[in-house]
Short mmCIF file of C-alpha atoms in Angstrom, two decimals:
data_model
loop_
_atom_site.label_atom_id
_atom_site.label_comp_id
_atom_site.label_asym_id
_atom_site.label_seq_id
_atom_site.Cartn_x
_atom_site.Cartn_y
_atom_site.Cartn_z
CA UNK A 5 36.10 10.43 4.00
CA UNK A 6 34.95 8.21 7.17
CA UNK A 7 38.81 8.40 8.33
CA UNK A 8 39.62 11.97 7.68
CA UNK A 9 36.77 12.89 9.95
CA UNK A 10 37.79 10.39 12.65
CA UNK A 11 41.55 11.63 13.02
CA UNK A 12 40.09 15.49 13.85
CA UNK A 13 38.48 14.89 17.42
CA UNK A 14 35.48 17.04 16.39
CA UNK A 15 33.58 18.33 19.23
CA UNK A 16 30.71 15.83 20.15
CA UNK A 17 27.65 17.18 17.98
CA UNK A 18 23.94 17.73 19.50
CA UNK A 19 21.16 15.39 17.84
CA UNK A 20 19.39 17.67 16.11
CA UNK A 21 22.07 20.14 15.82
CA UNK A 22 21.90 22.17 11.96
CA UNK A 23 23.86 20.15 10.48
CA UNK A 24 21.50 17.47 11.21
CA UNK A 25 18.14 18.63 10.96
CA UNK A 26 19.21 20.07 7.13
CA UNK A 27 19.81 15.92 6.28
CA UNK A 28 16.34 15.94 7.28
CA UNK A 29 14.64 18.73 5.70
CA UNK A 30 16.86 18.71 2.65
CA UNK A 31 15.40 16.14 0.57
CA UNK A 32 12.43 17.23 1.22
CA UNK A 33 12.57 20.39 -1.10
CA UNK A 34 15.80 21.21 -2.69
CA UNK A 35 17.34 17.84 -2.85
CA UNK A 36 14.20 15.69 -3.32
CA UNK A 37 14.64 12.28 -4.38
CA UNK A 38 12.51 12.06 -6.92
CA UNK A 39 11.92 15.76 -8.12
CA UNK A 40 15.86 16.54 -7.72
CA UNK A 41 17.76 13.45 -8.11
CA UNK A 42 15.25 11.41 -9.99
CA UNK A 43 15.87 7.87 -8.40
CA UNK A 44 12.58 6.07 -6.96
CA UNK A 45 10.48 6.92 -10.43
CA UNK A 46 9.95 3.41 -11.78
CA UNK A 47 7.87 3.06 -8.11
CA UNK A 48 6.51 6.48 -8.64
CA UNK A 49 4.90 5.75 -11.67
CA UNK A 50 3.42 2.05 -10.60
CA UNK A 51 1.82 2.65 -7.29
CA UNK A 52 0.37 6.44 -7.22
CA UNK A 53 -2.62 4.84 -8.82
CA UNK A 54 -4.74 5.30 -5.30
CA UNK A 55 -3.90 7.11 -2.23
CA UNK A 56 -3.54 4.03 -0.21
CA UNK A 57 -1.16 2.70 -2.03
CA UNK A 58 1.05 5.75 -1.69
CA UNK A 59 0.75 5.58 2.00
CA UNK A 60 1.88 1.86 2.03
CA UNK A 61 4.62 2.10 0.22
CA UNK A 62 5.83 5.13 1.72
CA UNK A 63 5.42 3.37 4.87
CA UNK A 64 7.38 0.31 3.70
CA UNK A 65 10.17 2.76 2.34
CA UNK A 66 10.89 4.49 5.72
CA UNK A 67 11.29 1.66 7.64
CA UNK A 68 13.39 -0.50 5.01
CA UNK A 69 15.38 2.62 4.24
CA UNK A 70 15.53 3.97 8.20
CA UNK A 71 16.72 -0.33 9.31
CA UNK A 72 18.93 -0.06 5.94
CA UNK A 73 20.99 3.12 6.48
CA UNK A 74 21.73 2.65 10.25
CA UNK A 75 22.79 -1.43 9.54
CA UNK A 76 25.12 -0.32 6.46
CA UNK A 77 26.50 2.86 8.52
CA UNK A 78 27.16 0.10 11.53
CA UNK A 79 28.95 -1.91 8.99
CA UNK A 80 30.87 0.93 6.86
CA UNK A 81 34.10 -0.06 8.11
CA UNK A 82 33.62 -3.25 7.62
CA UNK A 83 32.09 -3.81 4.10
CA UNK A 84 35.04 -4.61 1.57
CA UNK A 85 34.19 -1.83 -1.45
CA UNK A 86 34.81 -4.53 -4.14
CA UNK A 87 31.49 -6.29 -2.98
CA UNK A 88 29.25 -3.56 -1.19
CA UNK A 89 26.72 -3.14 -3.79
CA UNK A 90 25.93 -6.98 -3.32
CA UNK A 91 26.39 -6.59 0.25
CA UNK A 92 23.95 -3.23 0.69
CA UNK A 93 21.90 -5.21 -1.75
CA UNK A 94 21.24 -8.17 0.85
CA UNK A 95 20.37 -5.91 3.53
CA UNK A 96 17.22 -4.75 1.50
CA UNK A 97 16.15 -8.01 0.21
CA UNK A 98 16.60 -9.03 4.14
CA UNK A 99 14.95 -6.85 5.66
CA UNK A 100 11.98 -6.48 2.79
CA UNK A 101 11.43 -10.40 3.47
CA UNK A 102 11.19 -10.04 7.53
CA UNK A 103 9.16 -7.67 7.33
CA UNK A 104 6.99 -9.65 5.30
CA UNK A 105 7.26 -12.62 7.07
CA UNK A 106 6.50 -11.22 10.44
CA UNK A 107 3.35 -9.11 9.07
CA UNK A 108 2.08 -12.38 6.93
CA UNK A 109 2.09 -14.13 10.80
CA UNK A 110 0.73 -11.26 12.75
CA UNK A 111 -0.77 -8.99 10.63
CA UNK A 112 -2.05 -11.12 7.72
CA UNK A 113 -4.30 -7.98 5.85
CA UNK A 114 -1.84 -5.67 5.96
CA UNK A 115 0.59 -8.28 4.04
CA UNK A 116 -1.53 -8.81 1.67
CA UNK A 117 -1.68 -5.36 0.55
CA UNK A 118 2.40 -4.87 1.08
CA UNK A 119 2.59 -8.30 -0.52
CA UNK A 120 2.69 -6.47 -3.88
CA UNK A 121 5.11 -3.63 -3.52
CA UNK A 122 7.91 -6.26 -1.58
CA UNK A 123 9.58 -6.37 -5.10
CA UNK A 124 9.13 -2.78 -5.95
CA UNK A 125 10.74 -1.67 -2.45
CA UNK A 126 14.34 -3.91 -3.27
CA UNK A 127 14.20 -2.59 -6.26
CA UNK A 128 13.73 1.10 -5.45
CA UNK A 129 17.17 3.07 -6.13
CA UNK A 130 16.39 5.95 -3.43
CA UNK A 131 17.53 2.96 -0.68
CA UNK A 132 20.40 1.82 -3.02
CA UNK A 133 21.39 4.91 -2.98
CA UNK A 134 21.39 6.76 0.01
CA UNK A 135 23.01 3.61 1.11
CA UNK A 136 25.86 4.14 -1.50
CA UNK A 137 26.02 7.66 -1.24
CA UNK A 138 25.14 8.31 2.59
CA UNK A 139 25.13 5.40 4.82
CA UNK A 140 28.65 3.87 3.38
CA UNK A 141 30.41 7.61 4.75
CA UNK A 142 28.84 8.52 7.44
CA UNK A 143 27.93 7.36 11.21
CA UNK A 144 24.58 5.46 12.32
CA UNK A 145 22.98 8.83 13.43
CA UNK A 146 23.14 11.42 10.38
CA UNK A 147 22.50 8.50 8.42
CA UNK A 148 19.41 7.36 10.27
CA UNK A 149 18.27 11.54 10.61
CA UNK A 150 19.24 11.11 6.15
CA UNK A 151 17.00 7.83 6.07
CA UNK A 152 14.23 9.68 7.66
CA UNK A 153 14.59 13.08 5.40
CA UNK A 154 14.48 10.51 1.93
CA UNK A 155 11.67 8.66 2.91
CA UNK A 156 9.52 11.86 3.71
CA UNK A 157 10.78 12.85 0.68
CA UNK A 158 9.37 10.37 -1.47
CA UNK A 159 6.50 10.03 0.52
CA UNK A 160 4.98 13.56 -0.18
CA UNK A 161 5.37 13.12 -3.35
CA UNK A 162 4.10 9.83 -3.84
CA UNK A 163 1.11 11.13 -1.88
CA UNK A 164 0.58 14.51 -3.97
CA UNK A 165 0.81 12.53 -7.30
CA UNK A 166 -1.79 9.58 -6.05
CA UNK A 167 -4.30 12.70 -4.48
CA UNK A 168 -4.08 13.61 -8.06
CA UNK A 169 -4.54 10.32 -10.11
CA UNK A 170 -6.95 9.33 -7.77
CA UNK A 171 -9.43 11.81 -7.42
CA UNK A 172 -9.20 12.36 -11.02
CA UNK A 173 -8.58 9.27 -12.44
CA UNK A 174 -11.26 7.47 -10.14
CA UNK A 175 -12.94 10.01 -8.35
CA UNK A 176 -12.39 8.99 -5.20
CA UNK A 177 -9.98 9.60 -2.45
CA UNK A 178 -8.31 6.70 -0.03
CA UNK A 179 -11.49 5.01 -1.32
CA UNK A 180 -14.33 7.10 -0.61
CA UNK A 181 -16.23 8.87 -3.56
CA UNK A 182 -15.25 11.97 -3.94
CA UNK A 183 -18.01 13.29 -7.02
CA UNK A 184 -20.65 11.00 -6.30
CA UNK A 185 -20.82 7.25 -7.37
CA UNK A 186 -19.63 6.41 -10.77
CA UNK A 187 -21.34 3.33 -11.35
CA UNK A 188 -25.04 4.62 -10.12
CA UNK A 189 -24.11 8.06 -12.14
CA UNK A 190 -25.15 10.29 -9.38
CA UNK A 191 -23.66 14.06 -8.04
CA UNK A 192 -21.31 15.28 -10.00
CA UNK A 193 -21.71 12.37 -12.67
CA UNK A 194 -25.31 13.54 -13.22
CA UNK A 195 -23.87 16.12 -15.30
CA UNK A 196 -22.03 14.79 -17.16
CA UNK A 197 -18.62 14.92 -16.09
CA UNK A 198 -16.51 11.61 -16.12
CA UNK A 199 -14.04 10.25 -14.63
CA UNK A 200 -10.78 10.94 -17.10
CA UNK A 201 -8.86 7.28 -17.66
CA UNK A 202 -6.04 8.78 -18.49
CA UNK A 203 -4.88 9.52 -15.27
CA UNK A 204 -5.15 6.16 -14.24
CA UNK A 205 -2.33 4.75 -16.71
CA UNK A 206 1.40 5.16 -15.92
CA UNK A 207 2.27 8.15 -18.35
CA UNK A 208 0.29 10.48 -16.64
CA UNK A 209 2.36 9.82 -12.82
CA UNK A 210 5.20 11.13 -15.48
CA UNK A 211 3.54 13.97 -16.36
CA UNK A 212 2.58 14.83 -12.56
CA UNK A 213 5.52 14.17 -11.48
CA UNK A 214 7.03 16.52 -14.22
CA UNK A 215 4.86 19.31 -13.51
CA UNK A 216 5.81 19.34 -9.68
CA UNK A 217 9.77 19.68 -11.20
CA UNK A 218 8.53 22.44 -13.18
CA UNK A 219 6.88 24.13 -10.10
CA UNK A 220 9.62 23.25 -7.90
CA UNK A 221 12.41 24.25 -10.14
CA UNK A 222 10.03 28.03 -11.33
CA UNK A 223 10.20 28.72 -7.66
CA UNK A 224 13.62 28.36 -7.03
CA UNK A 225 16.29 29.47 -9.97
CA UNK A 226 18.95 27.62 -8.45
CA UNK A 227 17.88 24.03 -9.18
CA UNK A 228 18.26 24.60 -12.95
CA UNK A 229 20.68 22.50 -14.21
CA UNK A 230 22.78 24.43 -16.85
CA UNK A 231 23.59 22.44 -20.11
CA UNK S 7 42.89 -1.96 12.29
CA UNK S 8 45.51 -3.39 9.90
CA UNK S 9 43.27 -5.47 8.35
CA UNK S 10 43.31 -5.51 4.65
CA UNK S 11 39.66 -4.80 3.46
CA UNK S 12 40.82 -5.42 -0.31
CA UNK S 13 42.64 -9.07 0.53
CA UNK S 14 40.66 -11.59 -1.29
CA UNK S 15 40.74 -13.61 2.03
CA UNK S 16 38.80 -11.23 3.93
CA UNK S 17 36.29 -10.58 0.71
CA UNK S 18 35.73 -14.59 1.26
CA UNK S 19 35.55 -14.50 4.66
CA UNK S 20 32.93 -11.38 4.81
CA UNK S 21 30.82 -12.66 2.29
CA UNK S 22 30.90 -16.12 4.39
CA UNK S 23 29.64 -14.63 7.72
CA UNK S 24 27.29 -12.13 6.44
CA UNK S 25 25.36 -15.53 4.10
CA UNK S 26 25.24 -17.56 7.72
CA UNK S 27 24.27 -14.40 9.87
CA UNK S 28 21.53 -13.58 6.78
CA UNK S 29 20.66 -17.09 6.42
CA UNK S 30 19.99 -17.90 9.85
CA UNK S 31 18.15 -15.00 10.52
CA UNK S 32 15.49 -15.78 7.45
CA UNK S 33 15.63 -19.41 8.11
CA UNK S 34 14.72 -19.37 11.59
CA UNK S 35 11.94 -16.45 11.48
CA UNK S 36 10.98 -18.86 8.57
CA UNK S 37 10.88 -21.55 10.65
CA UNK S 38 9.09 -19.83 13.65
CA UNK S 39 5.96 -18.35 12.01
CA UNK S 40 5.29 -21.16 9.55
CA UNK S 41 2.74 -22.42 11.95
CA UNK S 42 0.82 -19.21 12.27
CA UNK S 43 0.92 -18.65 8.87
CA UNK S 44 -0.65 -21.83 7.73
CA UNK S 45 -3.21 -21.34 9.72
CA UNK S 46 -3.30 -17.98 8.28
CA UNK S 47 -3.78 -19.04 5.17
CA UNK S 48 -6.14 -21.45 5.99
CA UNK S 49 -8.98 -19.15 7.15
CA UNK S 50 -8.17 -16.64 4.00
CA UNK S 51 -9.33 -19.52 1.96
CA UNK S 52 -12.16 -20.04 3.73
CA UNK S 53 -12.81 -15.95 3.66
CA UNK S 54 -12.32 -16.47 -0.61
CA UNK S 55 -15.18 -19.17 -0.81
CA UNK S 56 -17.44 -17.90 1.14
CA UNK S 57 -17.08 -14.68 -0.89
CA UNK S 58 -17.73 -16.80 -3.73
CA UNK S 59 -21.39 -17.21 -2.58
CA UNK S 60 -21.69 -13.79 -1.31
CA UNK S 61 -21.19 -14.26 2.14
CA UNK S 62 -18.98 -11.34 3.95
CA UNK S 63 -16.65 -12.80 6.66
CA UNK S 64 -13.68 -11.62 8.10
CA UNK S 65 -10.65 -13.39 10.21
CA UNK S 66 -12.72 -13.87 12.88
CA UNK S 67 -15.64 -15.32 11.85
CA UNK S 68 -14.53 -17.03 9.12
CA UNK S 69 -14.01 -20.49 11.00
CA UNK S 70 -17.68 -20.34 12.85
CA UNK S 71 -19.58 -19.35 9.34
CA UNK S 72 -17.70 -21.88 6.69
CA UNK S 73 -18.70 -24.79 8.26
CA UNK S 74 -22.76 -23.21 8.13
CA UNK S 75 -22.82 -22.79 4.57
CA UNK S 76 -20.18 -25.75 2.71
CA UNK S 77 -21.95 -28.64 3.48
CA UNK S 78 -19.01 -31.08 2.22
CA UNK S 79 -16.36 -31.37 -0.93
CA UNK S 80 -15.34 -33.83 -3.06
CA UNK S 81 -12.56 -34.27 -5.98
CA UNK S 82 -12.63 -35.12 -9.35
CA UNK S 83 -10.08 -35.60 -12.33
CA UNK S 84 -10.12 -34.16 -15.42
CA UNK S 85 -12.36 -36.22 -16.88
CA UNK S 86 -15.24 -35.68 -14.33
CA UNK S 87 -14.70 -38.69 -12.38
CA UNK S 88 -15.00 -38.66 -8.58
CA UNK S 89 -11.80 -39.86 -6.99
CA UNK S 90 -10.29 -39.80 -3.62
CA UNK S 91 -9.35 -37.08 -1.23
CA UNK S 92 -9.20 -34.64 0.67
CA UNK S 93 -10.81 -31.68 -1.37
CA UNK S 94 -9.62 -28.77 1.20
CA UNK S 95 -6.21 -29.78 1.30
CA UNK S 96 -5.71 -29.91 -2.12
CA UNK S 97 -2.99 -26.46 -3.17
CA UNK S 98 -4.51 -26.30 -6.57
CA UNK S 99 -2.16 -23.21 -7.46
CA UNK S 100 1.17 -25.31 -6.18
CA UNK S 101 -0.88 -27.93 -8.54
CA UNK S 102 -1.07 -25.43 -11.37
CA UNK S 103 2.48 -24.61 -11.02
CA UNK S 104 3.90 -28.20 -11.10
CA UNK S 105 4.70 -28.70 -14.52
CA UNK S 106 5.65 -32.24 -13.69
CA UNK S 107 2.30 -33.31 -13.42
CA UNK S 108 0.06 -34.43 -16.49
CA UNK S 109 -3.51 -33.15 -16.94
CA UNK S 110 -4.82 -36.07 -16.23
CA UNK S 111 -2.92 -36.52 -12.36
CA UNK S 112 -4.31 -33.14 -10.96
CA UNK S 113 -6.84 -33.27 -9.09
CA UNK S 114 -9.92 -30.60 -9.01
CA UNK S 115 -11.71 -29.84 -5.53
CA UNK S 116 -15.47 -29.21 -5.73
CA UNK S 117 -17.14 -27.29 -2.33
CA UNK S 118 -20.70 -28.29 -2.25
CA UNK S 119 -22.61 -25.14 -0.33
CA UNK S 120 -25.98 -24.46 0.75
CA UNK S 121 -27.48 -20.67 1.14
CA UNK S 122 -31.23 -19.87 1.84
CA UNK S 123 -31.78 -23.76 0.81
CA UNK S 124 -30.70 -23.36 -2.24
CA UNK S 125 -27.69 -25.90 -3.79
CA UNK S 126 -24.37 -24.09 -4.74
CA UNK S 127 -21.57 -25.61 -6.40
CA UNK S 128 -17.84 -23.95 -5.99
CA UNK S 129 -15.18 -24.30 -8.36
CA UNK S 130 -11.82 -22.91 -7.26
CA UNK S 131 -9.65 -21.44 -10.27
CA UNK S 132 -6.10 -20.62 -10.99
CA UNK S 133 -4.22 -18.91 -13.50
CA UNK S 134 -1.13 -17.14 -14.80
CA UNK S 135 -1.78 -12.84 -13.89
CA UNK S 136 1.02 -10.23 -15.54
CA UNK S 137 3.42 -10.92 -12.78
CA UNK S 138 2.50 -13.90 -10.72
CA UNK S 139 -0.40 -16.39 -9.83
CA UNK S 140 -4.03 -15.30 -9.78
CA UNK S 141 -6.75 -17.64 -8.46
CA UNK S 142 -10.17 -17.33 -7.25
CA UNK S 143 -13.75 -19.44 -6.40
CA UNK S 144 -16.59 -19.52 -8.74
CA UNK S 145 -19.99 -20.38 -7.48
CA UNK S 146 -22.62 -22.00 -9.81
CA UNK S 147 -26.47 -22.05 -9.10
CA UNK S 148 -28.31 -25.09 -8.70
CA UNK S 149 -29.05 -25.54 -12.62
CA UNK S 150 -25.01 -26.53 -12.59
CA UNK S 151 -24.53 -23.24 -14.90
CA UNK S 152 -25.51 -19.99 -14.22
CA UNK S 153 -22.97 -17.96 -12.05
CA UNK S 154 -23.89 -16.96 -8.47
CA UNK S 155 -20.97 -15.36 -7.35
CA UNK S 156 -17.27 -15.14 -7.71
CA UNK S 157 -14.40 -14.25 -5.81
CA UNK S 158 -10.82 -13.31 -7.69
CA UNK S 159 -7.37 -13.10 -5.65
CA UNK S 160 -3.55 -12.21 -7.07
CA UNK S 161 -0.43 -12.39 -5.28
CA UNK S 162 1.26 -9.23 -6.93
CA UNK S 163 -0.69 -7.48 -9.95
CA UNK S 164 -0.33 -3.90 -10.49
CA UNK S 165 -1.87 -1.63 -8.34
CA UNK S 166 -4.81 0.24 -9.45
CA UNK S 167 -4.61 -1.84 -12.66
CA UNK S 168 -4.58 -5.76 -12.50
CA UNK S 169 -5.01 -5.97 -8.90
CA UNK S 170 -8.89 -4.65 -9.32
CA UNK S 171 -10.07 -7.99 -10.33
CA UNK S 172 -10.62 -8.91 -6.35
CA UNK S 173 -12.59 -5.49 -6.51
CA UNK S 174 -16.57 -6.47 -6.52
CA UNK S 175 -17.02 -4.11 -9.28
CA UNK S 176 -14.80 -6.45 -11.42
CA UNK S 177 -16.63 -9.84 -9.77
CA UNK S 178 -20.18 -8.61 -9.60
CA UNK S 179 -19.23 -8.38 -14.07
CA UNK S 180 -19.55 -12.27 -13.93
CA UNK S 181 -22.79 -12.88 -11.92
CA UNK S 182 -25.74 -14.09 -13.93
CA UNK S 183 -23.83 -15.35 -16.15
CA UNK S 184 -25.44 -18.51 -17.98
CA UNK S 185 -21.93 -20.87 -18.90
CA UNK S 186 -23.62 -23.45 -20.86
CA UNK S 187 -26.39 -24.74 -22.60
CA UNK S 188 -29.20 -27.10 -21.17
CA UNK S 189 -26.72 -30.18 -21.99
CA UNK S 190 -24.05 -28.26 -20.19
CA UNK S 191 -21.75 -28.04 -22.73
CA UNK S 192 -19.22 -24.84 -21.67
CA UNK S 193 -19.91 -21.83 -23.50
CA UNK S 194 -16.95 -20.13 -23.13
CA UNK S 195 -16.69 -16.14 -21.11
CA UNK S 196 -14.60 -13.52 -23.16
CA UNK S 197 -13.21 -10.30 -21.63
CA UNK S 198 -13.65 -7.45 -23.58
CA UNK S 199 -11.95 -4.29 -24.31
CA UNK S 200 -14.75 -2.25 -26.53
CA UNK S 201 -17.13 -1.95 -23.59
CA UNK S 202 -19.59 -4.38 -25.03
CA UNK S 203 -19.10 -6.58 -21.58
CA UNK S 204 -23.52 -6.11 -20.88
CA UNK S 205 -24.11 -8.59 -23.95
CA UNK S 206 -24.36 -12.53 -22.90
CA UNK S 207 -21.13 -14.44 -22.26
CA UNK S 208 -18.85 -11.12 -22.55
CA UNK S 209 -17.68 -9.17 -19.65
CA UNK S 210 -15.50 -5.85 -19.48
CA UNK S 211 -12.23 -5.74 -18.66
CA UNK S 212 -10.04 -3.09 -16.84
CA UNK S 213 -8.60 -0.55 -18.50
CA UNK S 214 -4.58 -0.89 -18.17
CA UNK S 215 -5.01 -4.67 -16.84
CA UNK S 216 -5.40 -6.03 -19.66
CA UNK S 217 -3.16 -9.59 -19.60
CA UNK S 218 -4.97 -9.67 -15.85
CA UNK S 219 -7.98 -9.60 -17.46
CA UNK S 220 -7.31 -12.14 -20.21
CA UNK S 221 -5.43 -14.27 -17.26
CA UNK S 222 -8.76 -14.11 -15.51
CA UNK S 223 -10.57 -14.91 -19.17
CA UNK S 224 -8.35 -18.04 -19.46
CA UNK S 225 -8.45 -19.43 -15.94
CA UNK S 226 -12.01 -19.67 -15.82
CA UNK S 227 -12.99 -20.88 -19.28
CA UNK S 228 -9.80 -23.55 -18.71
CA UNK S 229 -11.09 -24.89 -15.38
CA UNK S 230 -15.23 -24.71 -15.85
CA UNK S 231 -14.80 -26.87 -19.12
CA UNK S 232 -13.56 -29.77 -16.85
CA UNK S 233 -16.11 -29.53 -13.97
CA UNK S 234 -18.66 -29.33 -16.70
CA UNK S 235 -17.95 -33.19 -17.16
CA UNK S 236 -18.82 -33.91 -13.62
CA UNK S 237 -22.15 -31.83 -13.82
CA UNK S 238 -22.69 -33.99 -16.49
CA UNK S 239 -22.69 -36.85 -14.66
CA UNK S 240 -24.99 -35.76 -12.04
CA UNK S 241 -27.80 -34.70 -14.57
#
């Protein structure tokens, strides 16, 4: 695709011109990574327990996925197909560890929280595949403007899921009590409402997650898949 | 470019400068903050036991408070015997992990602390979590058995799930605590799942961590059993 494009001299193309600022805003409605293409889910489901967590990963995400698209577009031309997956695959695990390393030197507390998602980010398939898909076709720019679009993606969603499970699940939000304290029993707790432990286990980020398809996909007709 | 992107030569040849490009990138950022991370890691473990007898320090005044409260450390072996060392340098998780060592070569590091004039006695666990290493401090009173404090740590359990044993809510489950008799012989803690966790020598666990929890259940029965030979000793 790469070298049918580069034989037409296109015109040069402005930054944000339409073409892209929709690789930005795309995925984050109609071709959402998780809601729409349902890669990322296994991370979905194991860190949208608190807020915070949502935030760090999402965090993470961006920057391994925003490094990780522009390297592998740099290299497109280069990479033999036979071995890319293995090659996009050592750019993650790369990059995951320096980042890792450099925050465990200089930034010791926030590696200890990040610490426990450096196996979940490698493993996420939105970078795997944006990589594939994106990044292997197309030049450092788009695919950096793609990167960013993804990781928003996946990072509003992440967040809307974790608002939910954690508010209901713990009643708190980011940490602060939302309904009173639990423990002590007081505000809301004093009458008898309690926190619902449910929404702290993994099935119910499934169910969340499936009710924002089902909201996303009411709203517009066209995202219906027809079987 | 006429170069053949499919030619097993230039698969090798890729693959052989993208390992050394990768490889010295990791090795040498390796290399350059090892120092700051040691040291890193040396003040977190000093945060951990002073959490262990409820004292709240951070990175910076970590190194200024430790050296108020421990008052000095010693090691013992299995058996309760006091042997040579250096109790702070001891890596009792790397020690946990070596499977080449016999119970009876490890070597246990006891922090001797002193709070309001009181005598405290820390025990530094480690165990096996869901997906990696958890570890933690344990302080006993001065009767040698009734828990003062505790502090838990993991390297990667599940968010929101394992990883709430550092939470004090978790800890604060094992305080009072009386772990043995007036011989001190161990009386083991279980972790519970039917929310009985108020009755002596039982403590709740958390909902949806529940190999954390029994990790946690294991490490600490495992490792107070063996100090309880040194207490022995000093009775």
């Amino acid at each position: 695709m790469s070298e049918v494009a580069g034989k037409i001299k296109a015109p040069k193309e402005p930054l944000f011109s339409k073409k892209n600022r929709k690789l930005v805003t795309e995925p984050l409605s109609d071709n959402n990574p998780i809601t729409i293409q349902v890669l990322g889910i296994c991370s979905a489901l194991a860190i949208t327990v608190q807020v915070e967590q949502a935030v760090v990963m999402s965090a993470s995400v961006l920057f391994v996925l925003g490094a990780g698209n522009v390297i592998i577009s740099l290299l497109r031309n280069l990479i033999p197909s036979r071995i890319r997956i293995i090659v996009q695959l050592v750019v993650v695990a790369s990059l995951v560890i320096i980042v890792n390393e450099v925050l465990k030197a200089f930034l010791p507390d926030v590696s200890e929280k990040l610490s426990v998602f450096v196996g979940l980010i490698i493993t996420n398939c939105i970078i795997m595949g944006r990589f594939e898909a994106f990044a292997m076709a197309n030049k450092p720019w788009p695919s950096f403007m793609d990167a960013m679009g993804n990781s928003f993606g996946y990072a509003w969603i992440l967040i809307v899921v974790a608002f939910f499970r954690e508010l209901f699940g713990s009643g708190t939000l980011y940490g602060m009590p939302i309904f009173g304290d639990y423990i002590e029993g007081n505000g809301l707790y004093s009458f008898g409402y309690v926190n619902n432990n449910m929404m702290i286990l993994p099935p119910m980020a499934l169910i969340v997650v499936g009710i924002i398809i089902w909201v996303q996909r009411s709203r517009n007709k066209s995202l219906i898949e027809e079987h | 470019m006429a170069i053949n992107k499919e030619n097993n030569g230039y698969i090798f040849g890729f693959t052989i400068v993208l390992i050394a490009v990768v490889g010295t990138i990791l090795a040498s950022l390796s290399m350059g903050l090892k120092d700051r991370q040691a040291m890193n890691n040396v003040v977190k473990k000093k945060i951990d036991i002073l959490a262990a007898i409820q004292i709240e320090s951070n990175r910076s005044d970590a190194e200024s408070l430790y050296p108020e409260y421990i008052t000095s450390d010693l090691v013992i072996n299995n058996k309760g015997e006091i042997v040579e060392g250096d109790a702070f340098s001891i890596d009792v998780r790397k020690q946990h992990r070596d499977k080449t060592l016999t119970e009876d070569m490890k070597m246990y590091p006891l922090y001797l602390a002193e709070k309001e004039g009181t005598q405290l006695y820390i025990i530094p666990v480690v165990g096996k979590g869901l997906w990696g290493p958890i570890w933690g401090y344990i302080a006993l009173d001065s009767d040698m058995r009734t828990i003062y404090g505790v502090s838990f740590d993991h390297q990667g359990e599940t968010p929101g799930l394992g990883a709430e044993i550092k939470q004090s809510f978790f800890t604060n489950r094992y305080v009072g605590e009386t772990v043995a008799n007036d011989n001190l012989d161990y009386n083991p803690i279980v972790v519970v799942k039917d929310g009985s966790g108020a009755a002596p020598l039982k403590v709740d666990g958390i909902t949806g961590g529940t190999i954390t929890s029994k990790g946690v259940e294991e490490m600490v029965n495992r490792t107070m059993q063996i100090y309880m030979n040194y207490f022995k000793t000093l009775k």
